[in-house]
mmCIF file of C-alpha atoms in Angstrom:
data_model
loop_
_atom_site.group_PDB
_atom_site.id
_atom_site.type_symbol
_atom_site.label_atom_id
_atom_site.label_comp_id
_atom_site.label_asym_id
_atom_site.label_seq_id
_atom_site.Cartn_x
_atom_site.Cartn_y
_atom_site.Cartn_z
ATOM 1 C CA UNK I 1 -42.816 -31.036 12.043
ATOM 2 C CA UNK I 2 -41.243 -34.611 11.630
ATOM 3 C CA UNK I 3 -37.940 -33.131 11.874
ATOM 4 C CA UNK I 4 -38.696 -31.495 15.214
ATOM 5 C CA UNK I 5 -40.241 -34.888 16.913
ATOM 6 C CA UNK I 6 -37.187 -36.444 15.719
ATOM 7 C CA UNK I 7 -34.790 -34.229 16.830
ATOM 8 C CA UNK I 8 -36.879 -34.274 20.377
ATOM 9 C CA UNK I 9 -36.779 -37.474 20.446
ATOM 10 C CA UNK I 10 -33.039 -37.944 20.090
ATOM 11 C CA UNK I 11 -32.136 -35.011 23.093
ATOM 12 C CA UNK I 12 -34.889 -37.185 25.281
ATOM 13 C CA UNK I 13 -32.555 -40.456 24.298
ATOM 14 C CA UNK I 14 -29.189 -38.846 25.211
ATOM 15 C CA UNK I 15 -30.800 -36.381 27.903
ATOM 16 C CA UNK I 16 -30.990 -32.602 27.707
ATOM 17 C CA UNK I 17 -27.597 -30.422 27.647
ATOM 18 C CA UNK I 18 -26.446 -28.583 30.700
ATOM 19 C CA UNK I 19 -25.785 -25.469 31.456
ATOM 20 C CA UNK I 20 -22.325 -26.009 31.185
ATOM 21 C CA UNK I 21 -22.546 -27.481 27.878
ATOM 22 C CA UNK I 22 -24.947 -24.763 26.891
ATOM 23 C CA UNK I 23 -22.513 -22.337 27.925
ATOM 24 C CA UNK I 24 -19.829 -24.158 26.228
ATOM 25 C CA UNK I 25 -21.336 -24.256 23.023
ATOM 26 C CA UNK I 26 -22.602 -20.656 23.435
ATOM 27 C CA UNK I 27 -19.194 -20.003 23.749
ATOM 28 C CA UNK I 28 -17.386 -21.866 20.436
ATOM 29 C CA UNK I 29 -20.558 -20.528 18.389
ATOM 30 C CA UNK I 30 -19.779 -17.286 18.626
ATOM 31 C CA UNK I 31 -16.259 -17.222 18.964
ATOM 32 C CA UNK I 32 -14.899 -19.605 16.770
ATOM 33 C CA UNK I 33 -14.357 -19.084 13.192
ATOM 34 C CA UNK I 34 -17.223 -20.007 10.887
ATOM 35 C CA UNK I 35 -17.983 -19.833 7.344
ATOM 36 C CA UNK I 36 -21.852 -20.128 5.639
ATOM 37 C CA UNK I 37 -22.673 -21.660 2.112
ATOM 38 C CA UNK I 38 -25.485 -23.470 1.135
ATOM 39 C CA UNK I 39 -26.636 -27.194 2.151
ATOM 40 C CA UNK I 40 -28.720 -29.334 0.431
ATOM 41 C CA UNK I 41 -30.593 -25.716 -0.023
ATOM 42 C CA UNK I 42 -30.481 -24.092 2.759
ATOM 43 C CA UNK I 43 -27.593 -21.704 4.067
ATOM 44 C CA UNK I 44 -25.867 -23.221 6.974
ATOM 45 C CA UNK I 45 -22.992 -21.839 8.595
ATOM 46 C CA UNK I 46 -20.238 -24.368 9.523
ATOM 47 C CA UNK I 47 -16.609 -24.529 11.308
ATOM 48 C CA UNK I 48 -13.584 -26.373 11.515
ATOM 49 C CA UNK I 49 -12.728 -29.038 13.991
ATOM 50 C CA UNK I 50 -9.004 -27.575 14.718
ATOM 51 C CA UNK I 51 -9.973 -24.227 14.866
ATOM 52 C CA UNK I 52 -12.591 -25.161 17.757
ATOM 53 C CA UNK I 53 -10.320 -27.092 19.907
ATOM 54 C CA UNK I 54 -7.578 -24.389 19.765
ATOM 55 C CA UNK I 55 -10.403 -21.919 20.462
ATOM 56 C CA UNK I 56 -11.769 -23.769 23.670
ATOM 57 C CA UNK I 57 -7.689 -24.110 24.767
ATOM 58 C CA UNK I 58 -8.006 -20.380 25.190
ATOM 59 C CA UNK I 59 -10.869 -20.272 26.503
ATOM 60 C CA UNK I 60 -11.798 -19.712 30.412
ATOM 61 C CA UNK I 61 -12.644 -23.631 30.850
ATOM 62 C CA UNK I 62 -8.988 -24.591 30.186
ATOM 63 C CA UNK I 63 -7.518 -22.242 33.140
ATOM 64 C CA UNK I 64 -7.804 -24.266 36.868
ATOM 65 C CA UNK I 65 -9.528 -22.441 39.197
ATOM 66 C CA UNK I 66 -9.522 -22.521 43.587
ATOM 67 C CA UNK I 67 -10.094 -25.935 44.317
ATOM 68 C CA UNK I 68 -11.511 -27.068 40.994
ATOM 69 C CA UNK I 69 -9.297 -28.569 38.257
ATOM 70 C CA UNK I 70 -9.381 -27.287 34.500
ATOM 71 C CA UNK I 71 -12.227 -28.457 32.102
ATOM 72 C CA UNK I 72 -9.717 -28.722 29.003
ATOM 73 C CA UNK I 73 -5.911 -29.554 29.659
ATOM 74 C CA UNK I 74 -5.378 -31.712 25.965
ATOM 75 C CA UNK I 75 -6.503 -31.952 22.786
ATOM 76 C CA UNK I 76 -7.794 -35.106 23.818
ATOM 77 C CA UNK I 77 -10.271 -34.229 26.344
ATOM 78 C CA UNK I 78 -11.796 -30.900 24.206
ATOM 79 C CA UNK I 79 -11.940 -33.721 21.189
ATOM 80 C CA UNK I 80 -14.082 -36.056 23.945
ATOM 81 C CA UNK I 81 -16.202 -33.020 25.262
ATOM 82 C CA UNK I 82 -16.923 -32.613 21.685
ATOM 83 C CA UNK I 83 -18.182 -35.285 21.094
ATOM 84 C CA UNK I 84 -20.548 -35.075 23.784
ATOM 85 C CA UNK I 85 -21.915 -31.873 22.470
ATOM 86 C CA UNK I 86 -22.108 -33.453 18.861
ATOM 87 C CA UNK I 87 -24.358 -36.176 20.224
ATOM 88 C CA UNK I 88 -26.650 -34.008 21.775
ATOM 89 C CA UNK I 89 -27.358 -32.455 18.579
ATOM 90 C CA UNK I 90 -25.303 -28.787 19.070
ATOM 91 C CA UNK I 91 -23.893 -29.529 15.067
ATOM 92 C CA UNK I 92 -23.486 -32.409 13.098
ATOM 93 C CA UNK I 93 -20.731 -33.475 10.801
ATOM 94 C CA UNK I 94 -20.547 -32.663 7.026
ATOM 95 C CA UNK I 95 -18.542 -33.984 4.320
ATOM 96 C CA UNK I 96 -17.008 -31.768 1.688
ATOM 97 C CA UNK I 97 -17.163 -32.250 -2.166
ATOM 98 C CA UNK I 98 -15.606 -30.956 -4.892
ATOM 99 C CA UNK I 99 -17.507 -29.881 -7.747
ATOM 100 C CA UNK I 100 -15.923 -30.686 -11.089
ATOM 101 C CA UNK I 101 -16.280 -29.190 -14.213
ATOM 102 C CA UNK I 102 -16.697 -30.669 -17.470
ATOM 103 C CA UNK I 103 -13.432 -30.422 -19.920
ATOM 104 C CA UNK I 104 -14.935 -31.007 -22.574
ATOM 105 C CA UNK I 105 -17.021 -27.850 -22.597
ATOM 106 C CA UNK I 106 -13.904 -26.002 -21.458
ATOM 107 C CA UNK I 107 -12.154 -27.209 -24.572
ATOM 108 C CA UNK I 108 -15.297 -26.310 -26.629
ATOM 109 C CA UNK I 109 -15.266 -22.586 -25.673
ATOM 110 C CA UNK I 110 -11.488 -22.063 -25.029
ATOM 111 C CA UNK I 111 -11.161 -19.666 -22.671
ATOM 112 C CA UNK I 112 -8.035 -17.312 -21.791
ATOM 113 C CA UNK I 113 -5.707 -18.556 -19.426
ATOM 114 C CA UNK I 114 -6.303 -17.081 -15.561
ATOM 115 C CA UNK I 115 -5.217 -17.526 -12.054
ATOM 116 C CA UNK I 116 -6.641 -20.666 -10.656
ATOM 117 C CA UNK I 117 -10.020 -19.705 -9.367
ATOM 118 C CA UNK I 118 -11.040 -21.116 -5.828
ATOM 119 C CA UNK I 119 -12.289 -24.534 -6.452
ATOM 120 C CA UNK I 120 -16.213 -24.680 -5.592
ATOM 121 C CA UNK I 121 -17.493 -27.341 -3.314
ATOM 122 C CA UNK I 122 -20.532 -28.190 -1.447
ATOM 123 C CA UNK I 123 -21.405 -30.084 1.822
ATOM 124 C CA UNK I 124 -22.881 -33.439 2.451
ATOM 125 C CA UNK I 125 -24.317 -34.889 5.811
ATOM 126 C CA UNK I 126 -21.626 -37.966 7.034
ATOM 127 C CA UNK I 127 -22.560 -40.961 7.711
ATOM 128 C CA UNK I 128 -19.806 -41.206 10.485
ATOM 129 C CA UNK I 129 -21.103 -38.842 13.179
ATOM 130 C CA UNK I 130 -17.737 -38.437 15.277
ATOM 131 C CA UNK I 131 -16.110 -35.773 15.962
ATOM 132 C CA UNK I 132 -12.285 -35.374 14.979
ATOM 133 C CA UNK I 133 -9.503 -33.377 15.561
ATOM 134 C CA UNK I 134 -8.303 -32.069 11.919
ATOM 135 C CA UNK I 135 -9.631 -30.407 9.220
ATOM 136 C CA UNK I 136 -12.824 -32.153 9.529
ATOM 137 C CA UNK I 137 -16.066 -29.662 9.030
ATOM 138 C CA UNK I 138 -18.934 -29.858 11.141
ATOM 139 C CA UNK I 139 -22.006 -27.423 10.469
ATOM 140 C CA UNK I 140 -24.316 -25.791 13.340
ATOM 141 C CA UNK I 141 -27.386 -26.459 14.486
ATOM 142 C CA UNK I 142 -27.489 -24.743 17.206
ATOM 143 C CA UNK I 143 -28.260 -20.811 17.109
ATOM 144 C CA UNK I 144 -28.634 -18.934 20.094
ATOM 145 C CA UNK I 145 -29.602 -15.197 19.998
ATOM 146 C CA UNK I 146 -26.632 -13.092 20.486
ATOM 147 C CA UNK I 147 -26.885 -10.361 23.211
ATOM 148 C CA UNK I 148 -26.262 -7.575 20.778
ATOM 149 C CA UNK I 149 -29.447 -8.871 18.643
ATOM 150 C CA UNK I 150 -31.563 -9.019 21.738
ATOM 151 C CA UNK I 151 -30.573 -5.081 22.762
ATOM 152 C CA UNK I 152 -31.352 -3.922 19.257
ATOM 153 C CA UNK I 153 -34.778 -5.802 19.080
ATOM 154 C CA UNK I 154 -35.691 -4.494 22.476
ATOM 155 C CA UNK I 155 -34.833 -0.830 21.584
ATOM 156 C CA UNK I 156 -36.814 -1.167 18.788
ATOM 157 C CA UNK I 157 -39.558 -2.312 20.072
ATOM 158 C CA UNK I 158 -39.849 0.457 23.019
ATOM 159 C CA UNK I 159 -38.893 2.836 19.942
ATOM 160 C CA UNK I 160 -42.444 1.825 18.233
ATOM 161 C CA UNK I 161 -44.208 1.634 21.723
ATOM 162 C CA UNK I 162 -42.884 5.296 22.301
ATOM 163 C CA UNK I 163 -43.992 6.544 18.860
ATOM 164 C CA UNK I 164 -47.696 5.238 19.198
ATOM 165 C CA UNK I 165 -48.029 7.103 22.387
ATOM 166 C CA UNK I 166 -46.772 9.975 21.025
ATOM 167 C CA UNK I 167 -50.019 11.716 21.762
ATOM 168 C CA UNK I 168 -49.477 11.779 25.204
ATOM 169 C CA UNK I 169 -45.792 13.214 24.887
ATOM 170 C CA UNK I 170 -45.337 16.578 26.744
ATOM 171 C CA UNK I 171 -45.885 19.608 24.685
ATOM 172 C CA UNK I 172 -42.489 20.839 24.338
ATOM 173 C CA UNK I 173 -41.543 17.074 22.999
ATOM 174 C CA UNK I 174 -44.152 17.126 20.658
ATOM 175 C CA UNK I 175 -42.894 20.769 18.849
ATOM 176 C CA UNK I 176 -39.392 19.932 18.816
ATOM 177 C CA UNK I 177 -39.950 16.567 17.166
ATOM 178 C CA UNK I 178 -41.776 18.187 14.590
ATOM 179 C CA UNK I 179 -39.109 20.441 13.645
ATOM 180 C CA UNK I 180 -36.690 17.735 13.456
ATOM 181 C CA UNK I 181 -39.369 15.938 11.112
ATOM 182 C CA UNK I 182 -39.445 19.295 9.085
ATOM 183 C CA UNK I 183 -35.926 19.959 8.739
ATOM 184 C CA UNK I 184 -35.117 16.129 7.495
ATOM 185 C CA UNK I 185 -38.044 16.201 5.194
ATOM 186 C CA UNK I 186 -36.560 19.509 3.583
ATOM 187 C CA UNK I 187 -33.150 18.229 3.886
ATOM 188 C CA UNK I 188 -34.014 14.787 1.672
ATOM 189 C CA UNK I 189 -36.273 16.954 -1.062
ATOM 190 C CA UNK I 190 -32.879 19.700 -1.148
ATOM 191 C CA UNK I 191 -30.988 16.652 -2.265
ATOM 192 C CA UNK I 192 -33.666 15.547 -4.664
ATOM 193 C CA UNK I 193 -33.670 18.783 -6.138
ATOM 194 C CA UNK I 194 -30.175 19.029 -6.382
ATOM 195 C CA UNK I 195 -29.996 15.820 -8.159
ATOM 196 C CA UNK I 196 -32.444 16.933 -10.834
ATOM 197 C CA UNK I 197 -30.924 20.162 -11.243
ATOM 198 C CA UNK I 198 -27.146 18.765 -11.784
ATOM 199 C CA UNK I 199 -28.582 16.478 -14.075
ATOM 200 C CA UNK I 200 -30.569 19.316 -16.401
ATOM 201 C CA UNK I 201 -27.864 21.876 -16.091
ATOM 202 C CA UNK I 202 -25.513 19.500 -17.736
ATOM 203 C CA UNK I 203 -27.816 18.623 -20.492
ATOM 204 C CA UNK I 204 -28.028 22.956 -21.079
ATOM 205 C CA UNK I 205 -24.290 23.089 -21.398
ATOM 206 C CA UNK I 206 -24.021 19.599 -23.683
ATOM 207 C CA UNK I 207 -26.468 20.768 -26.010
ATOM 208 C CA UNK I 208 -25.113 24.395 -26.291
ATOM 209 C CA UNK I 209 -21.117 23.281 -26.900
ATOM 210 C CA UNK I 210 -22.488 20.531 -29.388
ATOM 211 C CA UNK I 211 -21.595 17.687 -26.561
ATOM 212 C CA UNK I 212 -17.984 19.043 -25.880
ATOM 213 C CA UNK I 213 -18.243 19.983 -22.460
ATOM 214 C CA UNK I 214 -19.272 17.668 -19.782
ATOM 215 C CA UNK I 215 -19.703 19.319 -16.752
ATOM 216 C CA UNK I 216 -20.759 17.899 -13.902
ATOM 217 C CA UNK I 217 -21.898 19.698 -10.644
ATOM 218 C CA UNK I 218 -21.778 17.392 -7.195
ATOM 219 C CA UNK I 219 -20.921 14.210 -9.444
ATOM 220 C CA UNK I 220 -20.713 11.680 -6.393
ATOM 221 C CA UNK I 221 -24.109 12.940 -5.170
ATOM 222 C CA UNK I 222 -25.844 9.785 -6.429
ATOM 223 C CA UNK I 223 -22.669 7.728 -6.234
ATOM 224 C CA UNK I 224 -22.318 4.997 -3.338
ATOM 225 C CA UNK I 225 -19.921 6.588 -1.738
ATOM 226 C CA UNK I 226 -20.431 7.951 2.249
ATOM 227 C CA UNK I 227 -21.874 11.513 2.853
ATOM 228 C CA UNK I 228 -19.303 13.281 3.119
ATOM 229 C CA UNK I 229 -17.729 11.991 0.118
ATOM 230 C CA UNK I 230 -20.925 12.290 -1.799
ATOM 231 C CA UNK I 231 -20.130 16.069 -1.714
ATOM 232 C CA UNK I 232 -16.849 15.883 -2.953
ATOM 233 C CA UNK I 233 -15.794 17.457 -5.744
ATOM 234 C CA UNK I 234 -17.762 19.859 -6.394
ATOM 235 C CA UNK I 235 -18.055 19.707 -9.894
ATOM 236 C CA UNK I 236 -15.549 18.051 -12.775
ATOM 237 C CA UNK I 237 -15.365 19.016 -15.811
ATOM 238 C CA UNK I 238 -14.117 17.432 -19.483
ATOM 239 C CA UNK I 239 -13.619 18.250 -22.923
ATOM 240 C CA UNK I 240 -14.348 15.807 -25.690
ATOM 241 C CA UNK I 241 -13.629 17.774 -28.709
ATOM 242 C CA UNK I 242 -10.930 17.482 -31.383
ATOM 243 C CA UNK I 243 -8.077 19.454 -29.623
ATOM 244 C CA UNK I 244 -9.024 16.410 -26.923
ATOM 245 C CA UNK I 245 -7.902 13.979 -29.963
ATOM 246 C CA UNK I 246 -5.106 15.821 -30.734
ATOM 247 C CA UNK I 247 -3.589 15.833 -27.150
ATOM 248 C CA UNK I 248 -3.704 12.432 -27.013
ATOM 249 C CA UNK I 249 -1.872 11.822 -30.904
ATOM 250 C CA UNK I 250 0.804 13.883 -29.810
ATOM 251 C CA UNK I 251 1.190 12.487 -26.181
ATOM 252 C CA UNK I 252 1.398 8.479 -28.171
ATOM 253 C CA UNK I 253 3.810 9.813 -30.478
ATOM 254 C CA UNK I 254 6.161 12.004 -27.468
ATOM 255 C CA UNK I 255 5.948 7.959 -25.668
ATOM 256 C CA UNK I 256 7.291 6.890 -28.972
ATOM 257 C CA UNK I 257 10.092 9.214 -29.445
ATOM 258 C CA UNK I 258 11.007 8.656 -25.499
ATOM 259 C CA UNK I 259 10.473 5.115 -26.319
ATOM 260 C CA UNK I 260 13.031 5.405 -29.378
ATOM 261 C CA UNK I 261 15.282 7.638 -27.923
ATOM 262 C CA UNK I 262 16.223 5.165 -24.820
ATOM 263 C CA UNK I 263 16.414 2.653 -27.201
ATOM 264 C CA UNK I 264 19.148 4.876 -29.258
ATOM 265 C CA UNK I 265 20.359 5.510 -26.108
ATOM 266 C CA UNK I 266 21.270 1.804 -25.147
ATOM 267 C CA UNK I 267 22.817 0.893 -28.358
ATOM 268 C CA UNK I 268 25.141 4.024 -28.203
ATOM 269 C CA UNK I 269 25.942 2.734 -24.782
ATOM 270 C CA UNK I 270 26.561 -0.354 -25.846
ATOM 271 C CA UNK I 271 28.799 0.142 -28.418
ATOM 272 C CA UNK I 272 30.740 2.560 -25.947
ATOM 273 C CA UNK I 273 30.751 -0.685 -23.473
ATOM 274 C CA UNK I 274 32.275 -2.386 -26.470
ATOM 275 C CA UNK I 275 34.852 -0.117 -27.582
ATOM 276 C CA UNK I 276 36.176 0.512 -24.150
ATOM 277 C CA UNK I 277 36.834 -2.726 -23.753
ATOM 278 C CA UNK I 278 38.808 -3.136 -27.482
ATOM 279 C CA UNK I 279 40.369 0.319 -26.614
ATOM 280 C CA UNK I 280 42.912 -0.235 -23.540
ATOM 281 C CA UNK I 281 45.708 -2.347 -25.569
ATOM 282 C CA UNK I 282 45.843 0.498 -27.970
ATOM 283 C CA UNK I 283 45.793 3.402 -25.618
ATOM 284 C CA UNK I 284 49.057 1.466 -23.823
ATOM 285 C CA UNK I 285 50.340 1.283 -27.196
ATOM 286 C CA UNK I 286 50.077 5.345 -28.143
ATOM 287 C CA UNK I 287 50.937 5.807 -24.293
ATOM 288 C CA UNK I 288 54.378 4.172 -24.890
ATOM 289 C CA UNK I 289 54.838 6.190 -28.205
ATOM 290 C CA UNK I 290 53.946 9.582 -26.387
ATOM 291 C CA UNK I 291 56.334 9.084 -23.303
ATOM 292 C CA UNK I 292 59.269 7.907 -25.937
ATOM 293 C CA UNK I 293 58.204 11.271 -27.745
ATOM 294 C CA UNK I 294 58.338 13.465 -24.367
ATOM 295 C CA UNK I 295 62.083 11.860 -23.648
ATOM 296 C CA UNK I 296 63.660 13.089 -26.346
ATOM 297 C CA UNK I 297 61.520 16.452 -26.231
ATOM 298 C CA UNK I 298 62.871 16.818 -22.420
ATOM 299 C CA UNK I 299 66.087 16.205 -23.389
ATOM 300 C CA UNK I 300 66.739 18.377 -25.915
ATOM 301 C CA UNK I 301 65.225 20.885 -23.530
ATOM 302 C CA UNK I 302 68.185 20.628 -21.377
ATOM 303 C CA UNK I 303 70.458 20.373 -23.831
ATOM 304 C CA UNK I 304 69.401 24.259 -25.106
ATOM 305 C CA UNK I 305 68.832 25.004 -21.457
ATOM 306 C CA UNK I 306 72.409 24.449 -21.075
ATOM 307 C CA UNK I 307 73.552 26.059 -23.871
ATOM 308 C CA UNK I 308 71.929 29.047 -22.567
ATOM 309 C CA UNK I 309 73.262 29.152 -19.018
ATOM 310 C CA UNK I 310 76.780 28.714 -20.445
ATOM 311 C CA UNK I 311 76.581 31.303 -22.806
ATOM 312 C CA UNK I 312 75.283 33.670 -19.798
ATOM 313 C CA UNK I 313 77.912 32.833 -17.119
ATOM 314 C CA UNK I 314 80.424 34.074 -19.172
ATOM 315 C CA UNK I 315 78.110 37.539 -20.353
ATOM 316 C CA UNK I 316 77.789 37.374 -15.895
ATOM 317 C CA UNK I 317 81.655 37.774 -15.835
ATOM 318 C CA UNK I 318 82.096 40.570 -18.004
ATOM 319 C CA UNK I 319 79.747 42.277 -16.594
ATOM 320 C CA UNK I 320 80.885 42.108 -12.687
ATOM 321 C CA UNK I 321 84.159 43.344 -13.612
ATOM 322 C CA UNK I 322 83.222 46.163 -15.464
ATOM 323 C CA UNK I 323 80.618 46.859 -12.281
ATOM 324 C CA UNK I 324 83.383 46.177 -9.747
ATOM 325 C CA UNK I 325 85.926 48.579 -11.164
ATOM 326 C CA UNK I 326 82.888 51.172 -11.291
ATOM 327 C CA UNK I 327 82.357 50.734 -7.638
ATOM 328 C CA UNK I 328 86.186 51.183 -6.999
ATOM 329 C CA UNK I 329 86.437 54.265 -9.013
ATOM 330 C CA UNK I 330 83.118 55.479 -6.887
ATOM 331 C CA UNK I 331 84.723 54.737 -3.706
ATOM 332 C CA UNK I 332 87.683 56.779 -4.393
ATOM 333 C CA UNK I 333 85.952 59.723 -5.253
ATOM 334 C CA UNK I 334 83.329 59.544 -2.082
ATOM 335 C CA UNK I 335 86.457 59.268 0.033
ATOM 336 C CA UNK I 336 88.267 62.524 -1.023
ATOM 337 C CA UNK I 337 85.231 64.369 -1.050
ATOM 338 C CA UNK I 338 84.842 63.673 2.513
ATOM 339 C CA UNK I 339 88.375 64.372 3.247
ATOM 340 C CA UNK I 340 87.540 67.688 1.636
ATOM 341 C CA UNK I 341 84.800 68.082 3.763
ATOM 342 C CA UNK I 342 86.887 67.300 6.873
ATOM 343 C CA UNK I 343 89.467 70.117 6.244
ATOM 344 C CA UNK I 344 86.719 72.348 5.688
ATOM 345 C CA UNK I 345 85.206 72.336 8.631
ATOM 346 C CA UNK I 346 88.384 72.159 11.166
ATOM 347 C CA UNK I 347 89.287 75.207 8.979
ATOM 348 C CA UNK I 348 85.935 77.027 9.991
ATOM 349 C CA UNK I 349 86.402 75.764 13.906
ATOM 350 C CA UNK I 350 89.749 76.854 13.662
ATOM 351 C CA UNK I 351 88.761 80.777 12.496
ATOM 352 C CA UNK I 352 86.031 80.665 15.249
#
């Protein structure tokens, strides 16, 4: 109650806000970026100075209208305008502190190194109440119900008006609501059931296969997962036995052998790398050797190459002599067999 009179007392000293401010303020509390924590015990939700001058830049105040000039054209005047709505008590300024922890007890119970964790801090009222353009934080006072809340609290209250009169609700209202209320009261003890039964028909099958099995039927059913999801799978199932064990000896020792067999793999490599690069001076060497090697080879291929086509040039001579008197002696008798043929027939025309 002393807090109240006070803070009367202070908006009758500087004078009520108007609507403009009101609007303002409306305005930067629900559109600028805030974050809550706690404040000398209570949670408080507070924002950065920066982040609400560059939100009232964009706002509808800083565009010029027909015949009236723009409400916020610098930094300066939304830092000013501010200020007036820090005075009249909209939110007041904090300070921030660090909290710091005690080495000593971190040295006393050692703890794993981990990423830097977000350093905790908590807020202080300021003596200074100004307001200033940076990374100054300022917490609000001012909370104004938000149109969304207002809808909501008004449907629900013509939802509970509505259900108290349901007496005087038409007939056909009254029937088909209490269907509905039928069908969801089934549908919720279905999924109670359901839950039950999952949970007994996997104790049958544990107990029977000596805790083997584990099947589950519907395991996201309880889960916090959506509805739709909570139907999904439809049942999983695992075995825990000693083939189980097995499968997973002989899957560490297969990631060994891989493990060993790349690491073969790179040495041989390795020593490949190396020997290729000892390897060319020697392979010029040999190279030399082999082509000295193939010179003489191809040359005393010619030499019996030319043996050979000496010794047949003269075996071609012969042999087109003996073929051209062959084809002279030929000739000679083709030509006086067609002489005899000639006198033949002029003997024959002759007689006719």
């Amino acid at each position: 109650m002393a807090e109240r009179r006070r803070h009367k007392k202070r908006i009758q000293e500087v004078g009520e806000p108007s609507k403009e401010e009101k609007a303002v303020a409306k305005f930067l509390r629900f559109n600028c970026p805030t974050k809550s924590t706690n404040m000398m015990g209570h949670r408080v939700d507070y924002f950065i100075a920066s982040k609400a001058v560059d939100c009232l830049l964009d706002s509808k105040w800083a565009k010029a209208k027909k015949g009236e000039e723009a409400l916020f054209t610098t930094r300066e005047s939304v830092v000013d305008y501010c200020n007036r709505l820090l005075k009249k008590q909209f939110f007041h300024r904090a300070l921030k502190t660090v909290k710091r922890k005690n080495p000593k007890r971190r040295k006393l119970l050692e703890l794993p190194k981990r990423k830097k964790p977000r350093k905790k801090f908590k807020l202080e009222p300021h003596d200074d109440q100004v307001f200033l353009d940076g990374n100054e934080v300022f917490v609000w006072i001012y909370d104004p119900v938000h149109f969304k809340t207002f809808v909501m609290g008004l449907i629900l209250v013509i939802a509970v008006i509505a259900a108290t009169l349901f007496p005087l609700w038409p007939a056909e209202m009254r029937v088909g609501v209490y269907y509905l209320s039928v069908g969801a009261g089934c549908f919720v003890a279905s999924i109670l059931l359901l839950a039950v039964a999952r949970c007994i028909l996997f104790l049958i099958i544990w107990l029977i296969t000596g805790g083997r099995h584990h099947f589950w039927f519907l395991p996201n059913l309880t889960a916090d997962v959506g509805f739709i999801d909570s139907f999904r799978p439809l049942y999983t199932h695992e075995y825990k036995g000693p083939k189980a064990d097995l499968k997973k000896d002989e899957k560490s020792e297969t990631k060994k052998q891989q493990k060993s067999d790349s690491e073969e793999k790179s040495d041989s490599e390795k020593k490949e790398d190396e020997e290729g690069k000892v390897g060319p001076g020697n392979h010029g060497t040999e190279g030399s050797g082999g082509e000295r090697h193939s010179d003489t080879d191809s040359d005393r291929r010619e030499d019996d190459r030319s043996q050979h086509s000496s010794g047949n040039g003269n075996d071609f001579e012969m042999i087109t002599k003996e073929e051209l008197e062959q084809q002279t002696d030929g000739d000679c008798e083709e030509e006086e067999e067609e002489d005899n043929d000639g006198e033949t027939t002029k003997s024959s025309h002759e007689k006719s």
